[in-house]
Amino acid sequence: MADASCHCGAVQFTLLFAPRQITDCNCSICRRYGTLWAYYKPGEVHFTTPEDRTETYMWDDQSIRFHHCRTCGCVTHFSSVDPARDRMGINARMLDPDVVADARLRHFDGADTESYVGE
């Protein structure tokens, strides 16, 4: 298990396991947010704080919600608008560095080719 939180602690959650892989995406929003995504099934993430602690932002095809803390502004995760899509992204920067130290870092070219780079 791995605990995570935004900077101020208003948004806290626990992951069933530490990420084995994290993705650095260079699309227009991810590079501005400075996120590193770890992907989980929603059932593998337990939020210990109320859902209303985040604001959401959607863009492009409106298929995912980016959640950020209402207090400190940290982007904590994204969720799918479609409940059938069984994947969410956790911003690995909300985890302690030692939790992600052994995770494989992959670079995703979301700005152009929509594929992983260097593989």
PDB file of C-alpha atoms in Angstrom:
ATOM      1  CA  MET A   1       0.000   0.000   0.000  1.00  0.00           C
ATOM      2  CA  ALA A   2       1.075   3.570  -0.624  1.00  0.00           C
ATOM      3  CA  ASP A   3      -0.341   6.775   0.816  1.00  0.00           C
ATOM      4  CA  ALA A   4      -0.527   9.979  -1.199  1.00  0.00           C
ATOM      5  CA  SER A   5      -1.768  13.519  -0.739  1.00  0.00           C
ATOM      6  CA  CYS A   6      -1.757  16.968  -2.236  1.00  0.00           C
ATOM      7  CA  HIS A   7       0.586  19.578  -0.755  1.00  0.00           C
ATOM      8  CA  CYS A   8      -1.825  20.844   1.923  1.00  0.00           C
ATOM      9  CA  GLY A   9      -3.269  17.407   2.757  1.00  0.00           C
ATOM     10  CA  ALA A  10      -6.877  18.275   1.910  1.00  0.00           C
ATOM     11  CA  VAL A  11      -6.918  15.465  -0.688  1.00  0.00           C
ATOM     12  CA  GLN A  12      -5.594  12.145   0.597  1.00  0.00           C
ATOM     13  CA  PHE A  13      -5.740   8.661  -0.834  1.00  0.00           C
ATOM     14  CA  THR A  14      -4.249   5.211  -0.525  1.00  0.00           C
ATOM     15  CA  LEU A  15      -3.141   2.992  -3.402  1.00  0.00           C
ATOM     16  CA  LEU A  16      -3.339  -0.790  -3.039  1.00  0.00           C
ATOM     17  CA  PHE A  17       0.211  -1.010  -4.395  1.00  0.00           C
ATOM     18  CA  ALA A  18       3.025   1.323  -5.387  1.00  0.00           C
ATOM     19  CA  PRO A  19       3.173   2.097  -9.105  1.00  0.00           C
ATOM     20  CA  ARG A  20       5.333  -0.218 -11.181  1.00  0.00           C
ATOM     21  CA  GLN A  21       5.348   2.212 -14.088  1.00  0.00           C
ATOM     22  CA  ILE A  22       4.793   5.947 -14.470  1.00  0.00           C
ATOM     23  CA  THR A  23       4.171   7.931 -17.619  1.00  0.00           C
ATOM     24  CA  ASP A  24       5.548  11.342 -18.509  1.00  0.00           C
ATOM     25  CA  CYS A  25       3.271  12.776 -21.212  1.00  0.00           C
ATOM     26  CA  ASN A  26       4.131  15.872 -23.251  1.00  0.00           C
ATOM     27  CA  CYS A  27       0.605  16.765 -24.403  1.00  0.00           C
ATOM     28  CA  SER A  28      -0.430  20.375 -23.952  1.00  0.00           C
ATOM     29  CA  ILE A  29      -2.093  19.851 -20.577  1.00  0.00           C
ATOM     30  CA  CYS A  30       0.200  17.263 -18.969  1.00  0.00           C
ATOM     31  CA  ARG A  31       3.356  19.251 -19.684  1.00  0.00           C
ATOM     32  CA  ARG A  32       1.767  22.350 -18.178  1.00  0.00           C
ATOM     33  CA  TYR A  33       0.556  20.430 -15.131  1.00  0.00           C
ATOM     34  CA  GLY A  34       3.954  18.752 -14.708  1.00  0.00           C
ATOM     35  CA  THR A  35       2.303  15.434 -13.918  1.00  0.00           C
ATOM     36  CA  LEU A  36       3.665  11.913 -13.917  1.00  0.00           C
ATOM     37  CA  TRP A  37       0.798   9.459 -14.345  1.00  0.00           C
ATOM     38  CA  ALA A  38       0.425   6.107 -12.633  1.00  0.00           C
ATOM     39  CA  TYR A  39      -2.559   4.173 -13.936  1.00  0.00           C
ATOM     40  CA  TYR A  40      -4.936   2.234 -11.686  1.00  0.00           C
ATOM     41  CA  LYS A  41      -8.373   0.673 -11.715  1.00  0.00           C
ATOM     42  CA  PRO A  42     -10.714   2.825  -9.596  1.00  0.00           C
ATOM     43  CA  GLY A  43     -11.083  -0.021  -7.076  1.00  0.00           C
ATOM     44  CA  GLU A  44      -7.322   0.069  -6.442  1.00  0.00           C
ATOM     45  CA  VAL A  45      -7.489   3.643  -5.117  1.00  0.00           C
ATOM     46  CA  HIS A  46      -9.198   4.602  -1.857  1.00  0.00           C
ATOM     47  CA  PHE A  47      -9.822   8.306  -1.227  1.00  0.00           C
ATOM     48  CA  THR A  48      -9.836   9.060   2.492  1.00  0.00           C
ATOM     49  CA  THR A  49     -11.137  12.592   2.083  1.00  0.00           C
ATOM     50  CA  PRO A  50     -14.458  13.800   0.628  1.00  0.00           C
ATOM     51  CA  GLU A  51     -14.809  14.121  -3.136  1.00  0.00           C
ATOM     52  CA  ASP A  52     -15.750  17.804  -2.799  1.00  0.00           C
ATOM     53  CA  ARG A  53     -12.140  18.639  -1.880  1.00  0.00           C
ATOM     54  CA  THR A  54     -11.315  18.786  -5.585  1.00  0.00           C
ATOM     55  CA  GLU A  55     -12.358  20.907  -8.528  1.00  0.00           C
ATOM     56  CA  THR A  56     -12.345  19.397 -12.001  1.00  0.00           C
ATOM     57  CA  TYR A  57     -11.330  20.568 -15.430  1.00  0.00           C
ATOM     58  CA  MET A  58     -12.182  18.929 -18.754  1.00  0.00           C
ATOM     59  CA  TRP A  59     -10.968  19.809 -22.234  1.00  0.00           C
ATOM     60  CA  ASP A  60     -10.695  18.434 -25.752  1.00  0.00           C
ATOM     61  CA  ASP A  61     -13.199  15.576 -26.133  1.00  0.00           C
ATOM     62  CA  GLN A  62     -14.466  15.958 -22.530  1.00  0.00           C
ATOM     63  CA  SER A  63     -13.705  12.280 -21.786  1.00  0.00           C
ATOM     64  CA  ILE A  64     -11.654  12.726 -18.619  1.00  0.00           C
ATOM     65  CA  ARG A  65     -11.832  14.975 -15.574  1.00  0.00           C
ATOM     66  CA  PHE A  66      -8.603  16.392 -14.184  1.00  0.00           C
ATOM     67  CA  HIS A  67      -8.978  16.815 -10.421  1.00  0.00           C
ATOM     68  CA  HIS A  68      -7.043  19.422  -8.462  1.00  0.00           C
ATOM     69  CA  CYS A  69      -7.177  20.390  -4.794  1.00  0.00           C
ATOM     70  CA  ARG A  70      -9.480  23.318  -4.046  1.00  0.00           C
ATOM     71  CA  THR A  71      -7.003  24.621  -1.456  1.00  0.00           C
ATOM     72  CA  CYS A  72      -3.448  24.208  -2.772  1.00  0.00           C
ATOM     73  CA  GLY A  73      -4.169  23.585  -6.469  1.00  0.00           C
ATOM     74  CA  CYS A  74      -2.177  20.354  -6.883  1.00  0.00           C
ATOM     75  CA  VAL A  75      -3.401  18.107  -9.690  1.00  0.00           C
ATOM     76  CA  THR A  76      -4.067  14.857  -7.848  1.00  0.00           C
ATOM     77  CA  HIS A  77      -5.652  12.543 -10.422  1.00  0.00           C
ATOM     78  CA  PHE A  78      -7.847  12.156 -13.450  1.00  0.00           C
ATOM     79  CA  SER A  79     -11.014  10.123 -13.785  1.00  0.00           C
ATOM     80  CA  SER A  80     -12.969   8.931 -16.784  1.00  0.00           C
ATOM     81  CA  VAL A  81     -16.362  10.398 -17.630  1.00  0.00           C
ATOM     82  CA  ASP A  82     -17.395   6.954 -18.906  1.00  0.00           C
ATOM     83  CA  PRO A  83     -17.867   4.643 -15.897  1.00  0.00           C
ATOM     84  CA  ALA A  84     -17.250   1.622 -18.144  1.00  0.00           C
ATOM     85  CA  ARG A  85     -13.674   2.770 -18.654  1.00  0.00           C
ATOM     86  CA  ASP A  86     -11.891   0.967 -15.876  1.00  0.00           C
ATOM     87  CA  ARG A  87      -8.823   3.217 -15.589  1.00  0.00           C
ATOM     88  CA  MET A  88      -7.830   6.362 -13.790  1.00  0.00           C
ATOM     89  CA  GLY A  89      -4.584   8.279 -13.510  1.00  0.00           C
ATOM     90  CA  ILE A  90      -2.932   9.170 -10.241  1.00  0.00           C
ATOM     91  CA  ASN A  91      -0.388  11.967 -10.289  1.00  0.00           C
ATOM     92  CA  ALA A  92       2.673  10.110  -9.002  1.00  0.00           C
ATOM     93  CA  ARG A  93       4.100  13.435  -7.809  1.00  0.00           C
ATOM     94  CA  MET A  94       1.624  13.184  -4.908  1.00  0.00           C
ATOM     95  CA  LEU A  95       3.561  10.141  -3.637  1.00  0.00           C
ATOM     96  CA  ASP A  96       6.748  10.222  -1.615  1.00  0.00           C
ATOM     97  CA  PRO A  97       9.790   9.904  -3.918  1.00  0.00           C
ATOM     98  CA  ASP A  98      10.877   6.625  -2.320  1.00  0.00           C
ATOM     99  CA  VAL A  99       7.522   5.056  -3.299  1.00  0.00           C
ATOM    100  CA  VAL A 100       8.135   5.688  -7.018  1.00  0.00           C
ATOM    101  CA  ALA A 101      11.915   5.204  -6.993  1.00  0.00           C
ATOM    102  CA  ASP A 102      11.739   1.737  -8.551  1.00  0.00           C
ATOM    103  CA  ALA A 103       8.956   2.488 -11.040  1.00  0.00           C
ATOM    104  CA  ARG A 104       9.746   2.337 -14.738  1.00  0.00           C
ATOM    105  CA  LEU A 105       9.488   5.798 -16.319  1.00  0.00           C
ATOM    106  CA  ARG A 106       7.956   5.851 -19.801  1.00  0.00           C
ATOM    107  CA  HIS A 107       7.745   8.894 -22.075  1.00  0.00           C
ATOM    108  CA  PHE A 108       4.531   9.307 -24.046  1.00  0.00           C
ATOM    109  CA  ASP A 109       4.382  11.655 -27.036  1.00  0.00           C
ATOM    110  CA  GLY A 110       0.833  12.916 -26.507  1.00  0.00           C
ATOM    111  CA  ALA A 111       1.663  16.100 -28.403  1.00  0.00           C
ATOM    112  CA  ASP A 112       2.262  14.465 -31.766  1.00  0.00           C
ATOM    113  CA  THR A 113       2.457  10.710 -32.367  1.00  0.00           C
ATOM    114  CA  GLU A 114       0.279   9.384 -29.504  1.00  0.00           C
ATOM    115  CA  SER A 115       2.855   6.675 -28.845  1.00  0.00           C
ATOM    116  CA  TYR A 116       5.551   5.850 -26.337  1.00  0.00           C
ATOM    117  CA  VAL A 117       8.996   7.232 -27.193  1.00  0.00           C
ATOM    118  CA  GLY A 118      12.246   5.281 -27.151  1.00  0.00           C
ATOM    119  CA  GLU A 119      10.797   1.793 -27.020  1.00  0.00           C
TER     120      GLU A 119
END
